Short mmCIF file of C-alpha atoms in Angstrom, two decimals:
data_model
loop_
_atom_site.label_atom_id
_atom_site.label_comp_id
_atom_site.label_asym_id
_atom_site.label_seq_id
_atom_site.Cartn_x
_atom_site.Cartn_y
_atom_site.Cartn_z
CA MET Q 219 -23.89 10.09 51.64
CA PRO Q 220 -24.87 7.16 52.57
CA GLU Q 221 -22.49 4.60 52.42
CA GLN Q 222 -23.99 2.08 49.76
CA HIS Q 223 -23.75 4.74 47.70
CA LYS Q 224 -20.38 5.48 47.55
CA GLN Q 225 -19.71 2.42 47.40
CA HIS Q 226 -22.13 1.60 44.05
CA ARG Q 227 -19.80 4.71 42.77
CA HIS Q 228 -16.83 3.31 43.65
CA THR Q 229 -18.49 0.08 41.70
CA ARG Q 230 -19.86 1.62 38.35
CA ARG Q 231 -15.92 3.41 38.35
CA GLN Q 232 -14.35 0.14 38.73
CA GLN Q 233 -16.47 -1.07 35.33
CA ARG Q 234 -15.36 1.96 34.01
CA SER Q 235 -12.54 1.22 33.90
CA ALA Q 236 -12.35 -2.72 33.38
CA LEU Q 237 -14.41 -1.57 30.11
CA ALA Q 238 -12.39 1.23 28.97
CA PRO Q 239 -9.49 -0.77 27.64
CA LEU Q 240 -11.84 -2.96 25.29
CA ALA Q 241 -14.02 -0.03 24.33
CA LEU Q 242 -10.90 2.03 23.11
CA ALA Q 243 -9.74 -1.34 21.24
CA VAL Q 244 -12.95 -1.73 19.15
CA GLY Q 245 -13.34 2.03 18.92
CA ALA Q 246 -9.98 1.85 17.54
CA LEU Q 247 -10.32 -1.60 15.19
CA CYS Q 248 -13.10 -0.06 13.92
CA ALA Q 249 -11.89 2.78 12.62
CA TYR Q 250 -9.40 0.85 11.25
CA VAL Q 251 -11.31 -2.09 9.73
CA GLY Q 252 -14.71 -0.45 8.34
CA MET Q 253 -17.12 -1.73 11.02
CA GLY Q 254 -19.77 0.65 10.46
CA ALA Q 255 -21.59 2.54 7.47
CA GLY Q 256 -19.66 5.27 6.01
CA ILE Q 257 -16.21 4.48 7.72
CA PRO Q 258 -13.41 3.63 4.98
CA SER Q 259 -11.79 0.39 5.32
CA VAL Q 260 -7.55 -0.07 6.70
CA HIS Q 261 -7.32 -0.32 2.64
CA ALA Q 262 -7.47 3.54 3.05
CA GLN Q 263 -4.41 4.12 4.61
CA LEU Q 264 -2.49 3.83 1.78
CA GLY Q 265 -3.63 6.90 1.34
CA PRO Q 266 -4.62 8.06 -2.86
CA ILE Q 267 -2.00 5.68 -4.37
CA ALA Q 268 -3.58 4.04 -7.94
CA SER Q 269 -0.07 1.74 -8.12
CA ALA Q 270 3.86 2.09 -7.19
CA PRO Q 271 6.16 4.10 -9.74
CA THR Q 272 7.32 1.67 -12.61
CA THR Q 273 10.46 4.71 -13.95
CA VAL Q 274 13.59 6.05 -12.75
CA THR Q 275 13.92 9.37 -11.22
CA ALA Q 276 14.82 11.89 -14.73
CA GLY Q 277 17.78 12.55 -13.31
CA TYR Q 278 18.41 10.66 -11.41
CA ALA Q 279 22.55 9.78 -10.96
CA CYS Q 280 24.57 7.85 -8.72
CA ASP Q 281 28.61 7.75 -8.65
CA ALA Q 282 29.69 4.44 -6.42
CA ALA Q 283 33.04 5.41 -6.79
CA SER Q 284 31.86 8.73 -4.15
CA CYS Q 285 28.75 7.03 -3.18
CA LYS Q 286 30.60 4.32 -0.53
CA PRO Q 287 28.69 1.87 1.88
CA PRO Q 288 27.37 2.21 4.49
CA ALA Q 289 27.75 5.18 4.82
CA CYS Q 290 26.67 6.16 1.44
CA GLN Q 291 25.04 3.55 -0.57
CA CYS Q 292 23.55 3.22 -4.87
CA PRO Q 293 19.95 1.91 -5.65
CA SER Q 294 21.27 -1.17 -7.59
CA ARG Q 295 19.08 -4.76 -7.45
CA ASN Q 296 22.87 -6.72 -7.22
CA PRO Q 297 24.09 -7.15 -4.10
CA PRO Q 298 26.07 -5.37 -1.74
CA ASN Q 299 29.44 -6.57 -1.18
CA GLY Q 300 29.76 -7.70 -4.86
CA LEU Q 301 28.40 -11.18 -3.97
CA ASP Q 302 26.68 -13.97 -6.26
CA PRO Q 303 23.00 -13.71 -5.46
CA LYS Q 304 22.49 -17.67 -5.59
CA LYS Q 305 24.51 -17.64 -2.68
CA ILE Q 306 23.62 -15.23 -0.25
CA PRO Q 307 20.42 -15.45 1.73
CA GLN Q 308 16.90 -14.37 1.25
CA PHE Q 309 15.36 -12.00 2.69
CA ILE Q 310 11.95 -12.07 3.90
CA THR Q 311 11.26 -8.55 6.39
CA LEU Q 312 8.41 -8.56 8.14
CA THR Q 313 6.43 -4.97 9.34
CA PHE Q 314 3.05 -3.72 11.04
CA ASP Q 315 1.42 -0.36 10.68
CA ASP Q 316 -0.32 1.88 13.62
CA SER Q 317 -0.87 0.16 17.63
CA ILE Q 318 -0.74 -2.70 19.85
CA ASN Q 319 -3.56 -3.29 21.93
CA SER Q 320 -5.18 -6.33 23.26
CA VAL Q 321 -7.24 -6.63 20.65
CA LEU Q 322 -5.40 -6.76 18.36
CA ILE Q 323 -2.28 -8.71 20.04
CA ASP Q 324 -3.02 -12.34 19.38
CA GLN Q 325 -3.93 -11.81 16.18
CA ILE Q 326 0.54 -10.34 15.67
CA ARG Q 327 1.36 -13.17 18.21
CA ASN Q 328 0.25 -15.43 15.77
CA TYR Q 329 1.97 -13.98 12.72
CA THR Q 330 5.61 -13.63 14.71
CA SER Q 331 5.63 -16.63 17.09
CA ALA Q 332 7.11 -20.05 16.92
CA TYR Q 333 9.32 -19.27 13.74
CA THR Q 334 13.10 -19.48 14.51
CA ASN Q 335 15.60 -18.39 11.20
CA PRO Q 336 18.93 -20.65 10.05
CA ASN Q 337 20.96 -19.13 13.13
CA GLY Q 338 18.06 -19.58 15.48
CA CYS Q 339 17.02 -17.19 16.29
CA PRO Q 340 13.57 -16.60 16.62
CA LEU Q 341 12.20 -13.85 13.51
CA ALA Q 342 12.05 -10.64 14.20
CA ALA Q 343 9.79 -7.89 12.91
CA THR Q 344 9.17 -5.01 13.32
CA PHE Q 345 6.62 -2.28 14.37
CA PHE Q 346 5.68 1.19 13.16
CA LEU Q 347 4.59 2.61 16.29
CA SER Q 348 1.55 4.84 16.40
CA THR Q 349 1.07 6.23 20.08
CA GLN Q 350 -2.95 6.90 19.51
CA TYR Q 351 -4.61 3.65 21.15
CA THR Q 352 -1.34 1.62 21.88
CA ASP Q 353 -0.78 -0.41 24.64
CA PHE Q 354 2.71 0.30 25.86
CA TRP Q 355 3.26 -2.81 28.04
CA LEU Q 356 2.12 -4.79 24.96
CA ALA Q 357 4.55 -2.93 22.40
CA GLN Q 358 7.18 -3.47 25.39
CA GLN Q 359 7.01 -6.66 25.40
CA MET Q 360 7.17 -7.13 21.41
CA TYR Q 361 10.28 -5.02 22.07
CA GLY Q 362 11.32 -7.96 24.45
CA ALA Q 363 10.56 -10.76 22.46
CA GLY Q 364 13.00 -9.96 20.26
CA HIS Q 365 11.56 -7.00 17.68
CA GLU Q 366 11.84 -3.60 16.56
CA ILE Q 367 9.85 -0.84 17.05
CA ALA Q 368 9.46 2.02 14.80
CA VAL Q 369 7.62 4.79 14.67
CA HIS Q 370 4.14 5.77 13.22
CA THR Q 371 3.60 9.50 14.67
CA ILE Q 372 1.10 9.68 17.60
CA ASN Q 373 -1.74 10.16 16.20
CA HIS Q 374 -1.71 8.64 12.63
CA ILE Q 375 -1.04 12.02 10.40
CA GLY Q 376 0.11 11.72 7.11
CA ASP Q 377 2.79 14.74 6.26
CA PRO Q 378 2.79 15.23 10.03
CA PRO Q 379 4.33 17.47 11.82
CA LEU Q 380 8.41 17.48 14.10
CA GLY Q 381 6.34 17.00 16.50
CA GLU Q 382 4.57 14.16 15.71
CA ILE Q 383 7.45 12.42 15.32
CA THR Q 384 9.65 13.34 17.90
CA GLY Q 385 6.27 13.37 20.45
CA ALA Q 386 6.56 9.76 19.77
CA VAL Q 387 9.59 8.60 19.78
CA ALA Q 388 9.86 9.81 23.48
CA ALA Q 389 6.26 8.41 23.81
CA ILE Q 390 7.54 5.26 23.23
CA SER Q 391 10.37 5.34 24.70
CA ALA Q 392 8.99 7.04 28.36
CA PHE Q 393 6.01 4.12 28.89
CA SER Q 394 7.37 1.01 26.16
CA GLY Q 395 11.18 1.02 27.65
CA VAL Q 396 12.47 1.18 24.34
CA PRO Q 397 16.15 3.17 24.10
CA VAL Q 398 15.81 6.57 21.95
CA SER Q 399 18.79 5.29 20.11
CA LYS Q 400 17.49 1.97 19.48
CA ILE Q 401 14.28 3.73 17.36
CA THR Q 402 15.05 4.71 14.10
CA GLY Q 403 12.91 3.50 11.51
CA PHE Q 404 10.06 5.27 10.29
CA ARG Q 405 6.98 4.97 8.10
CA THR Q 406 4.61 7.98 7.52
CA PRO Q 407 0.56 7.29 7.48
CA PHE Q 408 -1.04 6.95 4.94
CA LEU Q 409 3.26 6.84 2.87
CA ARG Q 410 1.47 10.19 2.22
CA TYR Q 411 4.61 12.28 2.90
CA THR Q 412 6.27 15.87 1.28
CA ARG Q 413 9.90 16.62 1.95
CA LYS Q 414 9.24 18.49 4.58
CA THR Q 415 8.84 14.73 6.49
CA PHE Q 416 12.28 13.52 5.11
CA GLU Q 417 13.05 17.52 6.81
CA ASN Q 418 11.35 16.56 9.74
CA LEU Q 419 13.46 13.24 10.53
CA GLN Q 420 16.74 14.94 9.62
CA THR Q 421 15.94 17.18 12.44
CA ALA Q 422 15.13 15.22 14.68
CA LYS Q 423 18.18 13.14 14.05
CA THR Q 424 17.36 10.05 15.57
CA PHE Q 425 16.66 8.46 12.51
CA LEU Q 426 18.75 5.40 10.17
CA TYR Q 427 15.66 4.87 7.80
CA ASP Q 428 12.55 5.98 5.75
CA SER Q 429 10.50 3.20 4.73
CA SER Q 430 7.08 4.68 3.11
CA MET Q 431 7.53 4.71 -0.92
CA PRO Q 432 5.96 1.89 -2.47
CA LEU Q 433 8.88 0.68 -5.19
CA ASP Q 434 6.73 -1.52 -8.34
CA TYR Q 435 9.53 -4.41 -8.14
CA SER Q 436 8.78 -5.66 -11.57
CA ALA Q 437 9.84 -2.49 -13.16
CA THR Q 438 12.66 -0.75 -10.45
CA GLN Q 439 14.22 -3.74 -8.91
CA THR Q 440 16.92 -2.52 -5.99
CA TRP Q 441 17.81 -3.05 -2.59
CA PRO Q 442 17.15 -0.17 -0.20
CA TYR Q 443 19.41 2.67 -0.57
CA THR Q 444 20.50 6.58 0.33
CA LEU Q 445 18.94 9.21 -0.41
CA ASP Q 446 22.24 11.30 -0.81
CA ASN Q 447 21.07 11.49 -4.15
CA GLY Q 448 17.30 11.90 -3.81
CA PRO Q 449 14.25 9.32 -4.76
CA TYR Q 450 15.50 7.01 -7.00
CA THR Q 451 12.04 6.49 -8.68
CA SER Q 452 9.12 8.56 -8.87
CA CYS Q 453 7.44 9.11 -5.39
CA SER Q 454 3.65 7.48 -5.16
CA GLY Q 455 1.81 8.18 -2.11
CA GLY Q 456 3.45 11.44 -1.57
CA THR Q 457 5.72 14.62 -3.33
CA CYS Q 458 9.36 15.11 -3.96
CA GLU Q 459 9.63 18.86 -4.10
CA LEU Q 460 13.40 19.54 -5.54
CA PRO Q 461 15.70 19.90 -3.26
CA PHE Q 462 15.45 16.60 -2.39
CA ARG Q 463 18.64 15.12 -0.89
CA PHE Q 464 18.92 13.60 2.40
CA PRO Q 465 22.45 12.20 3.12
CA GLY Q 466 22.78 9.20 5.22
CA LEU Q 467 19.08 8.74 5.86
CA TRP Q 468 18.37 4.79 4.52
CA GLU Q 469 15.14 4.40 1.95
CA ILE Q 470 13.45 1.16 2.86
CA PRO Q 471 11.06 0.98 -0.64
CA MET Q 472 7.78 -0.91 -0.14
CA TYR Q 473 7.76 -3.55 -2.66
CA THR Q 474 4.56 -4.12 -4.19
CA LEU Q 475 2.48 -7.46 -4.49
CA ARG Q 476 2.43 -9.17 -8.05
CA ASN Q 477 -0.37 -11.55 -9.33
CA ALA Q 478 0.43 -14.56 -10.85
CA ASP Q 479 -0.49 -12.87 -14.21
CA GLY Q 480 2.66 -10.04 -13.20
CA SER Q 481 -0.24 -7.19 -13.11
CA GLU Q 482 0.04 -5.17 -10.17
CA ASN Q 483 -1.86 -6.91 -6.92
CA ALA Q 484 -0.74 -4.63 -3.67
CA VAL Q 485 1.28 -2.77 -1.39
CA MET Q 486 0.12 -3.65 1.66
CA ASP Q 487 -2.52 -6.34 3.22
CA PRO Q 488 -3.32 -8.63 -0.57
CA ASN Q 489 -5.85 -7.49 -2.56
CA PRO Q 490 -8.07 -9.78 -4.36
CA VAL Q 491 -6.76 -11.92 -7.05
CA PRO Q 492 -7.71 -12.32 -11.32
CA GLY Q 493 -10.85 -14.13 -11.19
CA GLY Q 494 -10.62 -15.30 -7.76
CA THR Q 495 -12.94 -14.38 -4.89
CA PRO Q 496 -15.01 -11.65 -4.45
CA GLY Q 497 -13.99 -9.38 -2.34
CA MET Q 498 -11.39 -10.80 -0.34
CA PRO Q 499 -9.02 -13.00 -0.55
CA ASN Q 500 -9.35 -16.37 1.13
CA ALA Q 501 -5.58 -18.26 2.56
CA ASP Q 502 -5.06 -20.18 -0.74
CA GLU Q 503 -5.11 -16.79 -2.89
CA ILE Q 504 -2.70 -15.46 -0.12
CA PHE Q 505 -0.62 -18.10 -0.04
CA ASN Q 506 0.19 -18.39 -3.59
CA THR Q 507 0.51 -14.66 -3.76
CA TYR Q 508 2.93 -14.82 -1.02
CA LYS Q 509 4.63 -18.51 -2.61
CA THR Q 510 4.90 -16.39 -6.16
CA ASN Q 511 6.20 -13.75 -5.54
CA PHE Q 512 9.44 -15.73 -2.99
CA LEU Q 513 10.03 -16.99 -6.06
CA ASN Q 514 10.49 -14.92 -7.91
CA ARG Q 515 12.70 -13.48 -5.30
CA TYR Q 516 14.80 -15.86 -4.99
CA ASN Q 517 15.56 -17.86 -8.52
CA SER Q 518 16.63 -14.04 -9.72
CA HIS Q 519 18.63 -11.01 -7.18
CA ARG Q 520 17.15 -12.48 -4.23
CA LEU Q 521 16.23 -9.07 -3.36
CA PRO Q 522 14.19 -8.67 -0.01
CA MET Q 523 10.69 -9.61 0.24
CA GLY Q 524 8.16 -7.11 2.03
CA ILE Q 525 5.55 -8.26 3.93
CA TYR Q 526 3.21 -4.83 5.03
CA LEU Q 527 0.21 -5.16 6.69
CA HIS Q 528 -2.46 -4.08 9.35
CA ALA Q 529 -2.85 -6.62 12.09
CA ALA Q 530 -5.93 -5.05 12.12
CA VAL Q 531 -6.97 -6.44 8.99
CA SER Q 532 -7.05 -9.89 10.17
CA VAL Q 533 -9.53 -9.36 12.85
CA THR Q 534 -12.27 -9.23 9.95
CA GLN Q 535 -10.26 -11.16 7.91
CA PRO Q 536 -8.68 -14.38 9.19
CA ALA Q 537 -7.34 -16.25 6.74
CA HIS Q 538 -4.59 -13.60 5.82
CA ILE Q 539 -3.00 -15.13 9.42
CA THR Q 540 -3.89 -18.76 7.63
CA GLY Q 541 -2.18 -17.61 4.28
CA VAL Q 542 0.94 -15.73 5.84
CA ARG Q 543 1.31 -18.95 7.91
CA ARG Q 544 1.20 -21.47 5.47
CA PHE Q 545 3.62 -19.62 3.76
CA MET Q 546 6.00 -19.15 6.12
CA ASP Q 547 5.83 -23.40 6.84
CA TRP Q 548 6.24 -23.67 2.89
CA ILE Q 549 9.65 -22.22 3.15
CA ARG Q 550 11.50 -24.15 5.71
CA SER Q 551 9.26 -27.27 4.69
CA SER Q 552 10.88 -26.89 0.93
CA GLY Q 553 14.22 -27.02 2.42
CA TYR Q 554 14.48 -23.45 1.63
CA SER Q 555 16.92 -22.91 4.46
CA ASP Q 556 18.66 -19.60 3.46
CA VAL Q 557 15.43 -17.69 4.55
CA TYR Q 558 16.31 -15.09 6.94
CA TRP Q 559 12.73 -13.27 8.78
CA VAL Q 560 14.13 -10.25 9.94
CA SER Q 561 13.39 -6.76 10.50
CA ASN Q 562 13.87 -3.62 8.74
CA GLN Q 563 17.35 -2.69 11.35
CA GLN Q 564 18.97 -6.38 11.21
CA LEU Q 565 18.48 -6.40 7.32
CA LEU Q 566 20.28 -2.46 7.03
CA ALA Q 567 23.54 -4.27 9.06
CA TRP Q 568 23.99 -7.47 6.84
CA MET Q 569 23.90 -4.81 4.30
CA ALA Q 570 26.76 -2.87 5.99
CA ASN Q 571 28.32 -6.34 6.38
CA ALA Q 572 27.06 -8.51 3.68
CA THR Q 573 27.82 -12.28 3.76
CA ASP Q 574 27.58 -15.29 1.65
CA VAL Q 575 25.04 -18.11 3.48
CA GLU Q 576 27.42 -19.75 5.50
CA ALA Q 577 28.68 -16.98 6.89
CA SER Q 578 25.67 -15.28 7.60
CA LEU Q 579 24.96 -18.00 10.09
CA LYS Q 580 26.94 -16.40 12.41
CA ASN Q 581 26.76 -12.92 11.38
CA PRO Q 582 26.23 -10.31 14.29
CA ALA Q 583 24.00 -8.27 11.90
CA LEU Q 584 21.32 -11.62 12.07
CA ASP Q 585 22.29 -12.71 15.96
CA CYS Q 586 19.98 -11.58 18.33
CA LEU Q 587 19.85 -11.63 22.47
CA MET Q 588 17.33 -14.48 23.93
CA PRO Q 589 14.55 -12.72 26.04
CA ALA Q 590 16.05 -12.90 29.95
CA THR Q 591 13.73 -15.56 30.69
CA ALA Q 592 15.16 -18.63 33.61
CA PRO Q 593 14.31 -19.79 36.79
CA GLY Q 594 16.22 -17.86 39.61
CA ASN Q 595 16.22 -14.93 37.40
CA GLN Q 596 14.26 -12.02 39.63
CA GLU Q 597 11.13 -10.21 38.16
CA VAL Q 598 11.61 -6.77 37.22
CA CYS Q 599 8.92 -4.74 35.02
CA ASP Q 600 10.77 -5.40 30.81
CA GLY Q 601 8.20 -7.20 28.84
CA VAL Q 602 9.59 -10.40 29.58
CA ASP Q 603 8.49 -13.31 32.07
CA ASN Q 604 12.05 -13.36 33.53
CA ASN Q 605 11.88 -15.93 36.47
CA GLY Q 606 9.94 -18.06 34.35
CA ASP Q 607 6.67 -18.78 36.34
CA GLY Q 608 4.58 -17.58 33.21
CA VAL Q 609 2.78 -14.00 34.37
CA ILE Q 610 4.71 -11.78 32.52
CA ASP Q 611 5.98 -8.77 35.30
CA GLU Q 612 3.72 -10.01 38.42
CA GLY Q 613 2.99 -7.17 40.59
CA LEU Q 614 4.69 -4.37 38.56
CA VAL Q 615 2.72 -2.77 35.86
CA ALA Q 616 0.88 0.41 36.05
CA ASN Q 617 -2.67 0.07 34.50
CA CYS Q 618 -3.34 4.26 33.32
CA TYR Q 619 -7.15 5.17 33.03
CA TYR Q 620 -7.89 8.84 31.54
CA ALA Q 621 -12.46 8.42 32.34
CA ASN Q 622 -12.63 12.29 30.66
CA LEU Q 623 -10.48 10.99 27.73
CA ALA Q 624 -11.89 7.08 27.86
CA ALA Q 625 -8.28 5.83 27.44
CA SER Q 626 -6.32 3.23 28.93
CA PHE Q 627 -3.08 1.97 29.01
CA SER Q 628 -0.59 -0.14 30.82
CA THR Q 629 3.33 0.18 31.10
CA CYS Q 630 5.97 -0.58 33.29
CA PHE Q 631 6.72 2.90 34.02
CA GLY Q 632 4.23 5.06 36.48
CA CYS Q 633 0.97 6.42 34.69
CA PRO Q 634 1.18 10.18 33.90
CA THR Q 635 -0.92 13.12 34.25
CA THR Q 636 -2.77 12.55 31.00
CA VAL Q 637 -1.99 10.31 27.83
CA PRO Q 638 0.71 11.61 25.82
CA ASN Q 639 0.20 13.75 23.38
CA VAL Q 640 1.98 16.18 20.91
CA SER Q 641 2.15 18.82 23.47
CA ASN Q 642 3.31 16.78 25.99
CA PRO Q 643 3.97 13.36 24.81
CA VAL Q 644 5.43 12.29 28.18
CA PRO Q 645 2.88 14.31 30.45
CA PHE Q 646 4.03 13.33 34.16
CA ASN Q 647 4.14 16.41 36.82
CA GLY Q 648 6.75 16.36 37.63
CA ALA Q 649 9.73 13.81 38.14
CA PRO Q 650 8.63 10.20 36.18
CA PRO Q 651 7.56 8.28 39.67
CA LEU Q 652 9.93 4.97 37.98
CA ARG Q 653 13.05 5.31 36.36
CA PRO Q 654 12.91 6.33 32.43
CA VAL Q 655 15.36 3.78 29.79
CA PRO Q 656 19.02 5.43 29.33
CA ALA Q 657 18.98 6.16 25.80
CA THR Q 658 21.31 4.33 25.50
CA ALA Q 659 20.54 -0.10 25.91
CA CYS Q 660 21.91 -2.05 28.83
CA ALA Q 661 25.83 -2.98 27.23
CA ASN Q 662 26.51 -6.76 28.16
CA GLY Q 663 23.15 -7.58 27.78
CA GLY Q 664 22.11 -6.25 30.86
CA THR Q 665 17.87 -5.34 31.50
CA TRP Q 666 16.62 -2.21 32.41
CA ASN Q 667 15.69 -1.78 35.92
CA PRO Q 668 12.99 1.41 35.92
CA ALA Q 669 11.89 0.21 40.53
CA THR Q 670 15.89 0.78 40.77
CA GLY Q 671 17.45 2.78 37.55
CA LEU Q 672 20.05 -0.11 37.15
CA CYS Q 673 20.87 -2.31 34.71
CA VAL Q 674 20.03 -5.97 35.85
CA ALA Q 675 22.55 -9.00 34.84
CA LEU Q 676 19.48 -11.81 34.60
CA THR Q 677 20.03 -15.31 32.80
CA ARG Q 678 19.05 -15.24 29.08
CA ALA Q 679 16.99 -18.13 27.55
CA ALA Q 680 19.13 -20.26 25.45
CA LYS Q 681 19.31 -19.84 21.49
CA PRO Q 682 17.11 -22.79 19.98
CA ALA Q 683 18.97 -24.82 16.94
CA PRO Q 684 16.32 -24.50 14.28
CA PRO Q 685 14.14 -27.97 13.43
CA ALA Q 686 14.45 -29.18 10.24
CA ALA Q 687 10.89 -28.29 8.86
CA ASN Q 688 10.57 -25.41 11.60
CA LYS Q 689 6.83 -25.77 11.17
CA THR Q 690 4.07 -22.89 12.90
CA GLY Q 691 1.85 -25.56 12.74
CA SER Q 692 -0.44 -24.51 10.53
CA GLY Q 693 0.92 -27.03 7.17
CA ALA Q 694 2.72 -25.84 3.97
CA GLY Q 695 -0.30 -26.15 1.14
CA GLY Q 696 -3.57 -27.45 2.06
CA ALA Q 697 -7.11 -26.13 1.74
CA THR Q 698 -7.43 -25.39 5.67
CA GLY Q 699 -4.12 -26.13 7.09
CA GLY Q 700 -3.70 -27.59 9.97
CA PRO Q 701 -5.49 -31.39 11.19
CA SER Q 702 -8.02 -28.77 13.26
CA GLY Q 703 -9.11 -27.54 9.99
CA ASN Q 704 -7.88 -23.51 11.48
CA GLY Q 705 -4.92 -23.21 9.39
CA GLY Q 706 -2.67 -23.88 12.47
CA LEU Q 707 -4.43 -21.02 14.86
CA SER Q 708 -4.79 -21.44 18.18
CA ALA Q 709 -8.55 -21.78 18.91
CA LYS Q 710 -8.24 -18.32 21.27
CA SER Q 711 -6.78 -16.52 17.86
CA SER Q 712 -9.58 -18.05 15.60
CA SER Q 713 -12.38 -17.10 16.97
CA LEU Q 714 -11.38 -13.63 17.55
CA SER Q 715 -13.95 -11.50 15.32
CA SER Q 716 -16.28 -13.47 17.24
CA ALA Q 717 -14.94 -12.03 20.63
CA VAL Q 718 -14.90 -8.67 19.11
CA THR Q 719 -18.20 -9.32 17.97
CA ALA Q 720 -19.22 -10.44 21.01
CA GLY Q 721 -16.69 -6.96 22.33
CA ILE Q 722 -19.43 -4.73 20.84
CA ALA Q 723 -22.25 -6.25 22.07
CA ILE Q 724 -21.02 -5.80 25.52
CA LEU Q 725 -19.92 -2.18 25.01
CA VAL Q 726 -23.45 -1.91 23.73
CA ALA Q 727 -25.22 -3.54 26.78
CA ALA Q 728 -22.82 -0.67 29.27
CA ILE Q 729 -23.79 2.21 27.23
CA VAL Q 730 -27.66 1.10 28.05
CA ALA Q 731 -26.83 0.69 31.70
CA GLY Q 732 -24.86 4.10 31.55
CA TYR Q 733 -20.85 2.08 32.39
CA VAL Q 734 -19.65 3.93 29.90
CA HIS Q 735 -20.55 6.92 28.58
#
């Protein structure tokens, strides 16, 4: 074969490899947010839920004398340990469903960055991860930044079989470096579950909690509880065939948002408000919806507030980011110094050791392990810029491309023979080229080095003191947010919708040129 033709084939392989991540991410995005005729919007991922349940399950009973925390917890709208609601922190959980990839990562970081809790720890979110369309290295970066990684199956299947659940755990641990002992949460796709779903969670023996059951906050109020006595409210979206008792498995309800007039808004991704902007809500409406729901909790029993999102929505609806960030700014600028943005794991840990506002400043449940970054550190592949030179894991990340599947991802743990799947979630042909993270995390704040298979001691960043206003950059209540008028978003992220559109155009041109098949 002529050398020029060989080089041409090599160049086209390089071009296909370079375009594959964009093709994959844009394809996933189109599936999630409904670009193109006949593709359901992201809101369809909630499944056939008309509204959250408003009544307690018939015959439900829980004996607080025999159901003792932390192994068992009865439903209650009162805080744990008999604490006065006015003297405890207000908790907000920020959760994301589905994948983490190059199209969505900037949106995610706009939600999660530059916010500090009253104890000096950064905001911690929870990611319910579907491994399909996920870039494992980007997921590892979220874990390295202190966020929780939970399970949303491999292929985003409602009422999933056991392999979809345990396979996701195995793949996330193997390729994102999250210890199995730290993957303890689950949310079922489409919020569609049956008794078998929960039986599978117990069979897996690694899960602490589920968070798939919507709950009408205005009608049935409760803190998270265990399913020793079944579901507290009637099941919505799924079915709860009897017997439905799962001792020790926590349920973190998905609290519905309420509109200002008291009507139900949505469980995930705010819907249009009564009398508001036609179509999707604007930033002001999103901000006001969250503000209304926050004040309702803060001024009453201080039940946790949940913000449940699909990051993909923000690509075509950037008002979501602006509205949420404005809400975050408003909390701190208004003097609410007792509000914590926590992961689901942190919330349950605090419930096991509930403390008042002052004691919560030093409650281990709300503490954090700051990223291992400081000048002089060696760089290991852990999703963190260890030596502080501005580049994460330089020279250590494997970029994996599978032409026959038009699939690609990056990882610190070497490329498997194919993409993780239900039949083979860790598809190495023989021993992995690098050392997998152990099931338990490194002791004493150590960092796992996959090249050596050892826990190494690295200097960690100092915990910052929270600023007085704790600003995120988007302004508390203005119509346009920050001075730039883009709600405090970076120029890169505020224009991401245009970037995605351009990316689609590039793909079309590449297909015409024969580079993507």
